[in-house]
């Protein structure tokens, strides 16, 4: 693998897949080298199918990779990372949901998610550096739960304050802070990689 190539950002959406005014979609439009995991045609609730879709995109990318995941996309990423098929430089993991507790109306139940392979949420250190961006008033997970997940994953925790679930329903839209966090993560890791090549 050519680690001197320009890095590619791989966007991992949540269960809602692609929303035109979602910050991930808007971020992808601004990045020079980016791939987005495409929506599933069948088996939309299957974790196995979601991991395979992520793996398929990653297999097509040469050079360094950064992941940007939101909501259930974080859980997909963490499950994929238990048996990674390629190196990842780092990941920005935004507002992971607490799938082990009841979610608001309109979301799958813990029983449905369990039946489709989502449980338990992995609680092992990730094999790459990561940053978890957590909301203080996320309707899909308590701050305490998310901070605990960040600790078990070995992630740096970023307190975003009260940003809801960081989706269009919460007013996002563009998320400039997310772009700044990604740039910070990439700058740090590119510096580490450069020092390793000396």
mmCIF file with all atom_site columns, N, CA, C and O in Angstrom, residues 116-166:
data_model
loop_
_atom_site.group_PDB
_atom_site.id
_atom_site.type_symbol
_atom_site.label_atom_id
_atom_site.label_alt_id
_atom_site.label_comp_id
_atom_site.label_asym_id
_atom_site.label_entity_id
_atom_site.label_seq_id
_atom_site.pdbx_PDB_ins_code
_atom_site.Cartn_x
_atom_site.Cartn_y
_atom_site.Cartn_z
_atom_site.occupancy
_atom_site.B_iso_or_equiv
_atom_site.pdbx_formal_charge
_atom_site.auth_seq_id
_atom_site.auth_comp_id
_atom_site.auth_asym_id
_atom_site.auth_atom_id
_atom_site.pdbx_PDB_model_num
ATOM 1   N N  . UNK A 1 116 ? -30.425 -8.396 14.237 1.00 0.00 ? 116 UNK A N  1
ATOM 2   C CA . UNK A 1 116 ? -29.681 -8.126 13.003 1.00 0.00 ? 116 UNK A CA 1
ATOM 3   C C  . UNK A 1 116 ? -28.187 -7.954 13.248 1.00 0.00 ? 116 UNK A C  1
ATOM 4   O O  . UNK A 1 116 ? -27.461 -7.433 12.402 1.00 0.00 ? 116 UNK A O  1
ATOM 5   N N  . UNK A 1 117 ? -27.709 -8.388 14.437 1.00 0.00 ? 117 UNK A N  1
ATOM 6   C CA . UNK A 1 117 ? -26.274 -8.512 14.672 1.00 0.00 ? 117 UNK A CA 1
ATOM 7   C C  . UNK A 1 117 ? -25.563 -7.332 15.298 1.00 0.00 ? 117 UNK A C  1
ATOM 8   O O  . UNK A 1 117 ? -24.334 -7.342 15.405 1.00 0.00 ? 117 UNK A O  1
ATOM 9   N N  . UNK A 1 118 ? -26.303 -6.315 15.737 1.00 0.00 ? 118 UNK A N  1
ATOM 10  C CA . UNK A 1 118 ? -25.660 -5.107 16.239 1.00 0.00 ? 118 UNK A CA 1
ATOM 11  C C  . UNK A 1 118 ? -25.145 -5.223 17.670 1.00 0.00 ? 118 UNK A C  1
ATOM 12  O O  . UNK A 1 118 ? -24.329 -4.404 18.109 1.00 0.00 ? 118 UNK A O  1
ATOM 13  N N  . UNK A 1 119 ? -25.621 -6.206 18.407 1.00 0.00 ? 119 UNK A N  1
ATOM 14  C CA . UNK A 1 119 ? -25.253 -6.338 19.816 1.00 0.00 ? 119 UNK A CA 1
ATOM 15  C C  . UNK A 1 119 ? -24.246 -7.473 20.004 1.00 0.00 ? 119 UNK A C  1
ATOM 16  O O  . UNK A 1 119 ? -24.299 -8.463 19.286 1.00 0.00 ? 119 UNK A O  1
ATOM 17  N N  . UNK A 1 120 ? -23.413 -7.348 21.016 1.00 0.00 ? 120 UNK A N  1
ATOM 18  C CA . UNK A 1 120 ? -23.202 -6.157 21.838 1.00 0.00 ? 120 UNK A CA 1
ATOM 19  C C  . UNK A 1 120 ? -22.326 -5.143 21.106 1.00 0.00 ? 120 UNK A C  1
ATOM 20  O O  . UNK A 1 120 ? -21.594 -5.501 20.179 1.00 0.00 ? 120 UNK A O  1
ATOM 21  N N  . UNK A 1 121 ? -22.389 -3.890 21.518 1.00 0.00 ? 121 UNK A N  1
ATOM 22  C CA . UNK A 1 121 ? -21.483 -2.884 20.982 1.00 0.00 ? 121 UNK A CA 1
ATOM 23  C C  . UNK A 1 121 ? -20.073 -3.234 21.454 1.00 0.00 ? 121 UNK A C  1
ATOM 24  O O  . UNK A 1 121 ? -19.857 -3.447 22.650 1.00 0.00 ? 121 UNK A O  1
ATOM 25  N N  . UNK A 1 122 ? -19.111 -3.333 20.541 1.00 0.00 ? 122 UNK A N  1
ATOM 26  C CA . UNK A 1 122 ? -17.744 -3.692 20.954 1.00 0.00 ? 122 UNK A CA 1
ATOM 27  C C  . UNK A 1 122 ? -17.175 -2.690 21.958 1.00 0.00 ? 122 UNK A C  1
ATOM 28  O O  . UNK A 1 122 ? -17.359 -1.476 21.824 1.00 0.00 ? 122 UNK A O  1
ATOM 29  N N  . UNK A 1 123 ? -16.510 -3.211 22.947 1.00 0.00 ? 123 UNK A N  1
ATOM 30  C CA . UNK A 1 123 ? -15.865 -2.371 23.965 1.00 0.00 ? 123 UNK A CA 1
ATOM 31  C C  . UNK A 1 123 ? -14.407 -2.779 24.116 1.00 0.00 ? 123 UNK A C  1
ATOM 32  O O  . UNK A 1 123 ? -13.956 -3.184 25.169 1.00 0.00 ? 123 UNK A O  1
ATOM 33  N N  . UNK A 1 124 ? -13.693 -2.681 22.991 1.00 0.00 ? 124 UNK A N  1
ATOM 34  C CA . UNK A 1 124 ? -12.255 -2.942 22.954 1.00 0.00 ? 124 UNK A CA 1
ATOM 35  C C  . UNK A 1 124 ? -11.571 -1.749 22.311 1.00 0.00 ? 124 UNK A C  1
ATOM 36  O O  . UNK A 1 124 ? -12.159 -1.053 21.484 1.00 0.00 ? 124 UNK A O  1
ATOM 37  N N  . UNK A 1 125 ? -10.325 -1.550 22.684 1.00 0.00 ? 125 UNK A N  1
ATOM 38  C CA . UNK A 1 125 ? -9.557  -0.437 22.120 1.00 0.00 ? 125 UNK A CA 1
ATOM 39  C C  . UNK A 1 125 ? -9.478  -0.577 20.601 1.00 0.00 ? 125 UNK A C  1
ATOM 40  O O  . UNK A 1 125 ? -9.207  -1.671 20.081 1.00 0.00 ? 125 UNK A O  1
ATOM 41  N N  . UNK A 1 126 ? -9.721  0.516  19.897 1.00 0.00 ? 126 UNK A N  1
ATOM 42  C CA . UNK A 1 126 ? -9.667  0.493  18.437 1.00 0.00 ? 126 UNK A CA 1
ATOM 43  C C  . UNK A 1 126 ? -8.215  0.405  17.969 1.00 0.00 ? 126 UNK A C  1
ATOM 44  O O  . UNK A 1 126 ? -7.311  0.915  18.636 1.00 0.00 ? 126 UNK A O  1
ATOM 45  N N  . UNK A 1 127 ? -7.985  -0.195 16.801 1.00 0.00 ? 127 UNK A N  1
ATOM 46  C CA . UNK A 1 127 ? -6.610  -0.375 16.314 1.00 0.00 ? 127 UNK A CA 1
ATOM 47  C C  . UNK A 1 127 ? -6.063  0.856  15.593 1.00 0.00 ? 127 UNK A C  1
ATOM 48  O O  . UNK A 1 127 ? -5.052  0.765  14.906 1.00 0.00 ? 127 UNK A O  1
ATOM 49  N N  . UNK A 1 128 ? -6.724  1.992  15.742 1.00 0.00 ? 128 UNK A N  1
ATOM 50  C CA . UNK A 1 128 ? -6.271  3.243  15.134 1.00 0.00 ? 128 UNK A CA 1
ATOM 51  C C  . UNK A 1 128 ? -6.683  4.394  16.048 1.00 0.00 ? 128 UNK A C  1
ATOM 52  O O  . UNK A 1 128 ? -7.626  4.266  16.829 1.00 0.00 ? 128 UNK A O  1
ATOM 53  N N  . UNK A 1 129 ? -5.996  5.533  15.966 1.00 0.00 ? 129 UNK A N  1
ATOM 54  C CA . UNK A 1 129 ? -6.391  6.689  16.777 1.00 0.00 ? 129 UNK A CA 1
ATOM 55  C C  . UNK A 1 129 ? -7.797  7.150  16.399 1.00 0.00 ? 129 UNK A C  1
ATOM 56  O O  . UNK A 1 129 ? -8.195  7.057  15.236 1.00 0.00 ? 129 UNK A O  1
ATOM 57  N N  . UNK A 1 130 ? -8.522  7.645  17.385 1.00 0.00 ? 130 UNK A N  1
ATOM 58  C CA . UNK A 1 130 ? -9.883  8.092  17.106 1.00 0.00 ? 130 UNK A CA 1
ATOM 59  C C  . UNK A 1 130 ? -10.286 9.219  18.038 1.00 0.00 ? 130 UNK A C  1
ATOM 60  O O  . UNK A 1 130 ? -9.709  9.408  19.112 1.00 0.00 ? 130 UNK A O  1
ATOM 61  N N  . UNK A 1 131 ? -11.295 9.946  17.586 1.00 0.00 ? 131 UNK A N  1
ATOM 62  C CA . UNK A 1 131 ? -11.847 11.060 18.335 1.00 0.00 ? 131 UNK A CA 1
ATOM 63  C C  . UNK A 1 131 ? -13.362 10.864 18.364 1.00 0.00 ? 131 UNK A C  1
ATOM 64  O O  . UNK A 1 131 ? -13.982 10.701 17.310 1.00 0.00 ? 131 UNK A O  1
ATOM 65  N N  . UNK A 1 132 ? -13.940 10.842 19.551 1.00 0.00 ? 132 UNK A N  1
ATOM 66  C CA . UNK A 1 132 ? -15.388 10.727 19.694 1.00 0.00 ? 132 UNK A CA 1
ATOM 67  C C  . UNK A 1 132 ? -15.952 12.102 20.026 1.00 0.00 ? 132 UNK A C  1
ATOM 68  O O  . UNK A 1 132 ? -15.587 12.708 21.041 1.00 0.00 ? 132 UNK A O  1
ATOM 69  N N  . UNK A 1 133 ? -16.829 12.602 19.170 1.00 0.00 ? 133 UNK A N  1
ATOM 70  C CA . UNK A 1 133 ? -17.495 13.885 19.381 1.00 0.00 ? 133 UNK A CA 1
ATOM 71  C C  . UNK A 1 133 ? -18.855 13.613 20.013 1.00 0.00 ? 133 UNK A C  1
ATOM 72  O O  . UNK A 1 133 ? -19.712 12.961 19.407 1.00 0.00 ? 133 UNK A O  1
ATOM 73  N N  . UNK A 1 134 ? -19.048 14.092 21.245 1.00 0.00 ? 134 UNK A N  1
ATOM 74  C CA . UNK A 1 134 ? -20.236 13.741 22.031 1.00 0.00 ? 134 UNK A CA 1
ATOM 75  C C  . UNK A 1 134 ? -21.097 14.955 22.327 1.00 0.00 ? 134 UNK A C  1
ATOM 76  O O  . UNK A 1 134 ? -20.597 16.047 22.593 1.00 0.00 ? 134 UNK A O  1
ATOM 77  N N  . UNK A 1 135 ? -22.404 14.719 22.297 1.00 0.00 ? 135 UNK A N  1
ATOM 78  C CA . UNK A 1 135 ? -23.383 15.764 22.590 1.00 0.00 ? 135 UNK A CA 1
ATOM 79  C C  . UNK A 1 135 ? -23.902 15.616 24.017 1.00 0.00 ? 135 UNK A C  1
ATOM 80  O O  . UNK A 1 135 ? -24.065 14.501 24.518 1.00 0.00 ? 135 UNK A O  1
ATOM 81  N N  . UNK A 1 136 ? -24.168 16.741 24.643 1.00 0.00 ? 136 UNK A N  1
ATOM 82  C CA . UNK A 1 136 ? -24.702 16.733 26.015 1.00 0.00 ? 136 UNK A CA 1
ATOM 83  C C  . UNK A 1 136 ? -26.204 16.466 26.066 1.00 0.00 ? 136 UNK A C  1
ATOM 84  O O  . UNK A 1 136 ? -26.738 16.150 27.139 1.00 0.00 ? 136 UNK A O  1
ATOM 85  N N  . UNK A 1 137 ? -26.908 16.616 24.938 1.00 0.00 ? 137 UNK A N  1
ATOM 86  C CA . UNK A 1 137 ? -28.365 16.416 24.947 1.00 0.00 ? 137 UNK A CA 1
ATOM 87  C C  . UNK A 1 137 ? -28.819 15.567 23.763 1.00 0.00 ? 137 UNK A C  1
ATOM 88  O O  . UNK A 1 137 ? -29.843 15.833 23.139 1.00 0.00 ? 137 UNK A O  1
ATOM 89  N N  . UNK A 1 138 ? -28.046 14.553 23.446 1.00 0.00 ? 138 UNK A N  1
ATOM 90  C CA . UNK A 1 138 ? -28.373 13.656 22.340 1.00 0.00 ? 138 UNK A CA 1
ATOM 91  C C  . UNK A 1 138 ? -29.558 12.772 22.746 1.00 0.00 ? 138 UNK A C  1
ATOM 92  O O  . UNK A 1 138 ? -29.474 12.040 23.739 1.00 0.00 ? 138 UNK A O  1
ATOM 93  N N  . UNK A 1 139 ? -30.666 12.794 22.000 1.00 0.00 ? 139 UNK A N  1
ATOM 94  C CA . UNK A 1 139 ? -31.798 11.937 22.348 1.00 0.00 ? 139 UNK A CA 1
ATOM 95  C C  . UNK A 1 139 ? -31.533 10.457 22.132 1.00 0.00 ? 139 UNK A C  1
ATOM 96  O O  . UNK A 1 139 ? -32.300 9.612  22.585 1.00 0.00 ? 139 UNK A O  1
ATOM 97  N N  . UNK A 1 140 ? -30.414 10.127 21.449 1.00 0.00 ? 140 UNK A N  1
ATOM 98  C CA . UNK A 1 140 ? -30.107 8.723  21.162 1.00 0.00 ? 140 UNK A CA 1
ATOM 99  C C  . UNK A 1 140 ? -29.054 8.125  22.087 1.00 0.00 ? 140 UNK A C  1
ATOM 100 O O  . UNK A 1 140 ? -28.775 6.921  22.010 1.00 0.00 ? 140 UNK A O  1
ATOM 101 N N  . UNK A 1 141 ? -28.479 8.943  22.964 1.00 0.00 ? 141 UNK A N  1
ATOM 102 C CA . UNK A 1 141 ? -27.479 8.413  23.904 1.00 0.00 ? 141 UNK A CA 1
ATOM 103 C C  . UNK A 1 141 ? -27.146 9.471  24.948 1.00 0.00 ? 141 UNK A C  1
ATOM 104 O O  . UNK A 1 141 ? -27.030 10.656 24.624 1.00 0.00 ? 141 UNK A O  1
ATOM 105 N N  . UNK A 1 142 ? -26.961 9.027  26.172 1.00 0.00 ? 142 UNK A N  1
ATOM 106 C CA . UNK A 1 142 ? -26.540 9.960  27.218 1.00 0.00 ? 142 UNK A CA 1
ATOM 107 C C  . UNK A 1 142 ? -25.054 10.285 27.050 1.00 0.00 ? 142 UNK A C  1
ATOM 108 O O  . UNK A 1 142 ? -24.286 9.483  26.509 1.00 0.00 ? 142 UNK A O  1
ATOM 109 N N  . UNK A 1 143 ? -24.668 11.447 27.535 1.00 0.00 ? 143 UNK A N  1
ATOM 110 C CA . UNK A 1 143 ? -23.253 11.827 27.484 1.00 0.00 ? 143 UNK A CA 1
ATOM 111 C C  . UNK A 1 143 ? -22.416 10.825 28.277 1.00 0.00 ? 143 UNK A C  1
ATOM 112 O O  . UNK A 1 143 ? -21.316 10.464 27.865 1.00 0.00 ? 143 UNK A O  1
ATOM 113 N N  . UNK A 1 144 ? -22.954 10.364 29.376 1.00 0.00 ? 144 UNK A N  1
ATOM 114 C CA . UNK A 1 144 ? -22.223 9.395  30.205 1.00 0.00 ? 144 UNK A CA 1
ATOM 115 C C  . UNK A 1 144 ? -21.948 8.114  29.426 1.00 0.00 ? 144 UNK A C  1
ATOM 116 O O  . UNK A 1 144 ? -20.844 7.563  29.486 1.00 0.00 ? 144 UNK A O  1
ATOM 117 N N  . UNK A 1 145 ? -22.968 7.623  28.705 1.00 0.00 ? 145 UNK A N  1
ATOM 118 C CA . UNK A 1 145 ? -22.787 6.405  27.900 1.00 0.00 ? 145 UNK A CA 1
ATOM 119 C C  . UNK A 1 145 ? -21.706 6.611  26.842 1.00 0.00 ? 145 UNK A C  1
ATOM 120 O O  . UNK A 1 145 ? -20.807 5.788  26.679 1.00 0.00 ? 145 UNK A O  1
ATOM 121 N N  . UNK A 1 146 ? -21.790 7.739  26.117 1.00 0.00 ? 146 UNK A N  1
ATOM 122 C CA . UNK A 1 146 ? -20.849 7.982  25.022 1.00 0.00 ? 146 UNK A CA 1
ATOM 123 C C  . UNK A 1 146 ? -19.429 8.171  25.555 1.00 0.00 ? 146 UNK A C  1
ATOM 124 O O  . UNK A 1 146 ? -18.466 7.664  24.979 1.00 0.00 ? 146 UNK A O  1
ATOM 125 N N  . UNK A 1 147 ? -19.296 8.864  26.678 1.00 0.00 ? 147 UNK A N  1
ATOM 126 C CA . UNK A 1 147 ? -17.956 9.043  27.250 1.00 0.00 ? 147 UNK A CA 1
ATOM 127 C C  . UNK A 1 147 ? -17.373 7.700  27.688 1.00 0.00 ? 147 UNK A C  1
ATOM 128 O O  . UNK A 1 147 ? -16.171 7.464  27.552 1.00 0.00 ? 147 UNK A O  1
ATOM 129 N N  . UNK A 1 148 ? -18.233 6.803  28.172 1.00 0.00 ? 148 UNK A N  1
ATOM 130 C CA . UNK A 1 148 ? -17.769 5.461  28.540 1.00 0.00 ? 148 UNK A CA 1
ATOM 131 C C  . UNK A 1 148 ? -17.318 4.671  27.325 1.00 0.00 ? 148 UNK A C  1
ATOM 132 O O  . UNK A 1 148 ? -16.292 3.967  27.372 1.00 0.00 ? 148 UNK A O  1
ATOM 133 N N  . UNK A 1 149 ? -18.057 4.779  26.216 1.00 0.00 ? 149 UNK A N  1
ATOM 134 C CA . UNK A 1 149 ? -17.650 4.102  24.982 1.00 0.00 ? 149 UNK A CA 1
ATOM 135 C C  . UNK A 1 149 ? -16.313 4.653  24.494 1.00 0.00 ? 149 UNK A C  1
ATOM 136 O O  . UNK A 1 149 ? -15.422 3.889  24.114 1.00 0.00 ? 149 UNK A O  1
ATOM 137 N N  . UNK A 1 150 ? -16.167 5.971  24.533 1.00 0.00 ? 150 UNK A N  1
ATOM 138 C CA . UNK A 1 150 ? -14.907 6.585  24.094 1.00 0.00 ? 150 UNK A CA 1
ATOM 139 C C  . UNK A 1 150 ? -13.729 6.049  24.904 1.00 0.00 ? 150 UNK A C  1
ATOM 140 O O  . UNK A 1 150 ? -12.656 5.762  24.353 1.00 0.00 ? 150 UNK A O  1
ATOM 141 N N  . UNK A 1 151 ? -13.946 5.901  26.186 1.00 0.00 ? 151 UNK A N  1
ATOM 142 C CA . UNK A 1 151 ? -12.865 5.400  27.051 1.00 0.00 ? 151 UNK A CA 1
ATOM 143 C C  . UNK A 1 151 ? -12.475 3.977  26.672 1.00 0.00 ? 151 UNK A C  1
ATOM 144 O O  . UNK A 1 151 ? -11.290 3.657  26.554 1.00 0.00 ? 151 UNK A O  1
ATOM 145 N N  . UNK A 1 152 ? -13.474 3.109  26.455 1.00 0.00 ? 152 UNK A N  1
ATOM 146 C CA . UNK A 1 152 ? -13.152 1.717  26.120 1.00 0.00 ? 152 UNK A CA 1
ATOM 147 C C  . UNK A 1 152 ? -12.531 1.595  24.733 1.00 0.00 ? 152 UNK A C  1
ATOM 148 O O  . UNK A 1 152 ? -11.755 0.670  24.484 1.00 0.00 ? 152 UNK A O  1
ATOM 149 N N  . UNK A 1 153 ? -12.857 2.528  23.825 1.00 0.00 ? 153 UNK A N  1
ATOM 150 C CA . UNK A 1 153 ? -12.280 2.486  22.477 1.00 0.00 ? 153 UNK A CA 1
ATOM 151 C C  . UNK A 1 153 ? -10.910 3.143  22.424 1.00 0.00 ? 153 UNK A C  1
ATOM 152 O O  . UNK A 1 153 ? -10.239 3.096  21.382 1.00 0.00 ? 153 UNK A O  1
ATOM 153 N N  . UNK A 1 154 ? -10.486 3.775  23.524 1.00 0.00 ? 154 UNK A N  1
ATOM 154 C CA . UNK A 1 154 ? -9.209  4.483  23.530 1.00 0.00 ? 154 UNK A CA 1
ATOM 155 C C  . UNK A 1 154 ? -9.259  5.771  22.738 1.00 0.00 ? 154 UNK A C  1
ATOM 156 O O  . UNK A 1 154 ? -8.239  6.255  22.237 1.00 0.00 ? 154 UNK A O  1
ATOM 157 N N  . UNK A 1 155 ? -10.455 6.355  22.636 1.00 0.00 ? 155 UNK A N  1
ATOM 158 C CA . UNK A 1 155 ? -10.661 7.557  21.828 1.00 0.00 ? 155 UNK A CA 1
ATOM 159 C C  . UNK A 1 155 ? -10.496 8.824  22.656 1.00 0.00 ? 155 UNK A C  1
ATOM 160 O O  . UNK A 1 155 ? -10.787 8.843  23.852 1.00 0.00 ? 155 UNK A O  1
ATOM 161 N N  . UNK A 1 156 ? -10.075 9.879  22.000 1.00 0.00 ? 156 UNK A N  1
ATOM 162 C CA . UNK A 1 156 ? -10.107 11.200 22.615 1.00 0.00 ? 156 UNK A CA 1
ATOM 163 C C  . UNK A 1 156 ? -11.555 11.686 22.592 1.00 0.00 ? 156 UNK A C  1
ATOM 164 O O  . UNK A 1 156 ? -12.220 11.661 21.548 1.00 0.00 ? 156 UNK A O  1
ATOM 165 N N  . UNK A 1 157 ? -12.064 12.119 23.740 1.00 0.00 ? 157 UNK A N  1
ATOM 166 C CA . UNK A 1 157 ? -13.450 12.582 23.850 1.00 0.00 ? 157 UNK A CA 1
ATOM 167 C C  . UNK A 1 157 ? -13.501 14.094 23.654 1.00 0.00 ? 157 UNK A C  1
ATOM 168 O O  . UNK A 1 157 ? -12.761 14.838 24.302 1.00 0.00 ? 157 UNK A O  1
ATOM 169 N N  . UNK A 1 158 ? -14.386 14.547 22.759 1.00 0.00 ? 158 UNK A N  1
ATOM 170 C CA . UNK A 1 158 ? -14.601 15.975 22.524 1.00 0.00 ? 158 UNK A CA 1
ATOM 171 C C  . UNK A 1 158 ? -16.028 16.308 22.938 1.00 0.00 ? 158 UNK A C  1
ATOM 172 O O  . UNK A 1 158 ? -16.987 15.748 22.394 1.00 0.00 ? 158 UNK A O  1
ATOM 173 N N  . UNK A 1 159 ? -16.181 17.194 23.916 1.00 0.00 ? 159 UNK A N  1
ATOM 174 C CA . UNK A 1 159 ? -17.487 17.629 24.409 1.00 0.00 ? 159 UNK A CA 1
ATOM 175 C C  . UNK A 1 159 ? -18.003 18.734 23.490 1.00 0.00 ? 159 UNK A C  1
ATOM 176 O O  . UNK A 1 159 ? -17.462 19.835 23.463 1.00 0.00 ? 159 UNK A O  1
ATOM 177 N N  . UNK A 1 160 ? -19.060 18.435 22.733 1.00 0.00 ? 160 UNK A N  1
ATOM 178 C CA . UNK A 1 160 ? -19.613 19.400 21.795 1.00 0.00 ? 160 UNK A CA 1
ATOM 179 C C  . UNK A 1 160 ? -20.635 20.338 22.429 1.00 0.00 ? 160 UNK A C  1
ATOM 180 O O  . UNK A 1 160 ? -21.111 21.266 21.770 1.00 0.00 ? 160 UNK A O  1
ATOM 181 N N  . UNK A 1 161 ? -20.983 20.070 23.692 1.00 0.00 ? 161 UNK A N  1
ATOM 182 C CA . UNK A 1 161 ? -22.068 20.834 24.289 1.00 0.00 ? 161 UNK A CA 1
ATOM 183 C C  . UNK A 1 161 ? -23.408 20.280 23.832 1.00 0.00 ? 161 UNK A C  1
ATOM 184 O O  . UNK A 1 161 ? -23.530 19.109 23.492 1.00 0.00 ? 161 UNK A O  1
ATOM 185 N N  . UNK A 1 162 ? -24.432 21.123 23.815 1.00 0.00 ? 162 UNK A N  1
ATOM 186 C CA . UNK A 1 162 ? -25.781 20.666 23.470 1.00 0.00 ? 162 UNK A CA 1
ATOM 187 C C  . UNK A 1 162 ? -26.028 20.833 21.972 1.00 0.00 ? 162 UNK A C  1
ATOM 188 O O  . UNK A 1 162 ? -26.419 21.902 21.500 1.00 0.00 ? 162 UNK A O  1
ATOM 189 N N  . UNK A 1 163 ? -25.790 19.766 21.229 1.00 0.00 ? 163 UNK A N  1
ATOM 190 C CA . UNK A 1 163 ? -25.972 19.786 19.769 1.00 0.00 ? 163 UNK A CA 1
ATOM 191 C C  . UNK A 1 163 ? -26.966 18.727 19.307 1.00 0.00 ? 163 UNK A C  1
ATOM 192 O O  . UNK A 1 163 ? -27.008 18.365 18.131 1.00 0.00 ? 163 UNK A O  1
ATOM 193 N N  . UNK A 1 164 ? -27.800 18.221 20.243 1.00 0.00 ? 164 UNK A N  1
ATOM 194 C CA . UNK A 1 164 ? -28.750 17.184 19.870 1.00 0.00 ? 164 UNK A CA 1
ATOM 195 C C  . UNK A 1 164 ? -28.038 15.963 19.309 1.00 0.00 ? 164 UNK A C  1
ATOM 196 O O  . UNK A 1 164 ? -27.001 15.556 19.827 1.00 0.00 ? 164 UNK A O  1
ATOM 197 N N  . UNK A 1 165 ? -28.589 15.406 18.225 1.00 0.00 ? 165 UNK A N  1
ATOM 198 C CA . UNK A 1 165 ? -27.954 14.246 17.590 1.00 0.00 ? 165 UNK A CA 1
ATOM 199 C C  . UNK A 1 165 ? -27.079 14.670 16.406 1.00 0.00 ? 165 UNK A C  1
ATOM 200 O O  . UNK A 1 165 ? -26.672 13.831 15.609 1.00 0.00 ? 165 UNK A O  1
ATOM 201 N N  . UNK A 1 166 ? -26.804 15.966 16.315 1.00 0.00 ? 166 UNK A N  1
ATOM 202 C CA . UNK A 1 166 ? -25.904 16.487 15.285 1.00 0.00 ? 166 UNK A CA 1
ATOM 203 C C  . UNK A 1 166 ? -26.407 16.108 13.886 1.00 0.00 ? 166 UNK A C  1
ATOM 204 O O  . UNK A 1 166 ? -25.647 15.669 13.028 1.00 0.00 ? 166 UNK A O  1
#
